[in-house]
Coordinates of C-alpha atoms in Angstrom, one line a residue:
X184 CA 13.5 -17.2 -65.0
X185 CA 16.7 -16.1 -66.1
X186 CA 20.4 -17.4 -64.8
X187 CA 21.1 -15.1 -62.1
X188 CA 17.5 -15.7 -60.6
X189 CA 18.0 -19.7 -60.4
X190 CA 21.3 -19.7 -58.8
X191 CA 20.4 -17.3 -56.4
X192 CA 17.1 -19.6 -55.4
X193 CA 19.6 -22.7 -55.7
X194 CA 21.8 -21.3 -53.2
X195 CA 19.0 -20.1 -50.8
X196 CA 17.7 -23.7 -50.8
X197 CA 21.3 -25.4 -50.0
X198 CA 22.8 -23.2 -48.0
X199 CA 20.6 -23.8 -44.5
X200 CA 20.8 -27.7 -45.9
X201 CA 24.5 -27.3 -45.8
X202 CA 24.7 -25.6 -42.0
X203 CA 22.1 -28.2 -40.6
X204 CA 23.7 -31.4 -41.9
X205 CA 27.4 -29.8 -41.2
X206 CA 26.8 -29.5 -37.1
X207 CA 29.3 -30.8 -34.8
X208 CA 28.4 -32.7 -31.6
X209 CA 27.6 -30.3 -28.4
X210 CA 27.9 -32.4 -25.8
X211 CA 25.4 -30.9 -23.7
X212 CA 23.3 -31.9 -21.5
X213 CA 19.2 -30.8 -21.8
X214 CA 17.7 -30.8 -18.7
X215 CA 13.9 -31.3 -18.9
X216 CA 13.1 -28.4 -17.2
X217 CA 14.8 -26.5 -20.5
X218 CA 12.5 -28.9 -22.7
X219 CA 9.9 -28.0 -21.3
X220 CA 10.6 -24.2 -21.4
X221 CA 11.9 -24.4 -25.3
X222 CA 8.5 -26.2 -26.0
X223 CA 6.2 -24.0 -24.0
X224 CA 8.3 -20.6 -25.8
X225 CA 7.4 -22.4 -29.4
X226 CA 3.9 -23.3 -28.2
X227 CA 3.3 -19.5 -27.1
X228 CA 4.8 -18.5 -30.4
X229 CA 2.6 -20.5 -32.5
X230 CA -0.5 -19.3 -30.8
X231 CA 0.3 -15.7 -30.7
X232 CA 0.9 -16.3 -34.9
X233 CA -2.4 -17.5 -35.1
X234 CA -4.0 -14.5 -33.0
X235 CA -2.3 -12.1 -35.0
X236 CA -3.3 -13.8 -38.2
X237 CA -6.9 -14.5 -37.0
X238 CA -6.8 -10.6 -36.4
X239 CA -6.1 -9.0 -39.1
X240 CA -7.0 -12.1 -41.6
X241 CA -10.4 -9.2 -42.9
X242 CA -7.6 -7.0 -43.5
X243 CA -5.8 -8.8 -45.4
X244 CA -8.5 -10.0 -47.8
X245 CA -10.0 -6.9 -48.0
X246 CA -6.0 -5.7 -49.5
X247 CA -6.1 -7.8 -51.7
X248 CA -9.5 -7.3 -53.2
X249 CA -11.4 -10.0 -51.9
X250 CA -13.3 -8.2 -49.3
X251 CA -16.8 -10.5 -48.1
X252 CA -18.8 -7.1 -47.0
X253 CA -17.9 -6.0 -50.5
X254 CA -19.1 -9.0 -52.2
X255 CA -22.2 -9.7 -50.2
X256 CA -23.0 -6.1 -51.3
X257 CA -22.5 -6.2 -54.8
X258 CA -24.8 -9.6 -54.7

């Protein structure tokens, strides 16, 4: 891996360290009905990911060359 490569990979691994541990207090005040609605928006999200992927999962084998219709038909 040459020079360039590992500090680049360095710096993409301590920079969102960095911002997350450098936060400031907000001072706000989370109501549970926003809870609620922040949890149900990353529930939704999660599901839809797994739809999606459960979708086009055959396609995606089947790209990268390991089709099952073309191995059950080669056997």
């Amino acid at each position: 891996m040459s020079h360039k490569k590992q500090k680049f990979d360095l710096i993409l691994v301590f920079m969102p360290a960095f911002w997350l541990l450098s936060t400031i207090p907000a001072y706000a005040y989370l109501d549970p009905g926003s809870g609620s609605m922040i949890l149900q928006v990353l529930l939704g999200g999660a599901a839809a990911l797994v739809v999606i992927l459960k979708l086009y999962w055959n396609r995606f084998l089947s790209l990268i060359g390991m089709d099952r219709k073309k191995r059950k038909m080669q056997n």
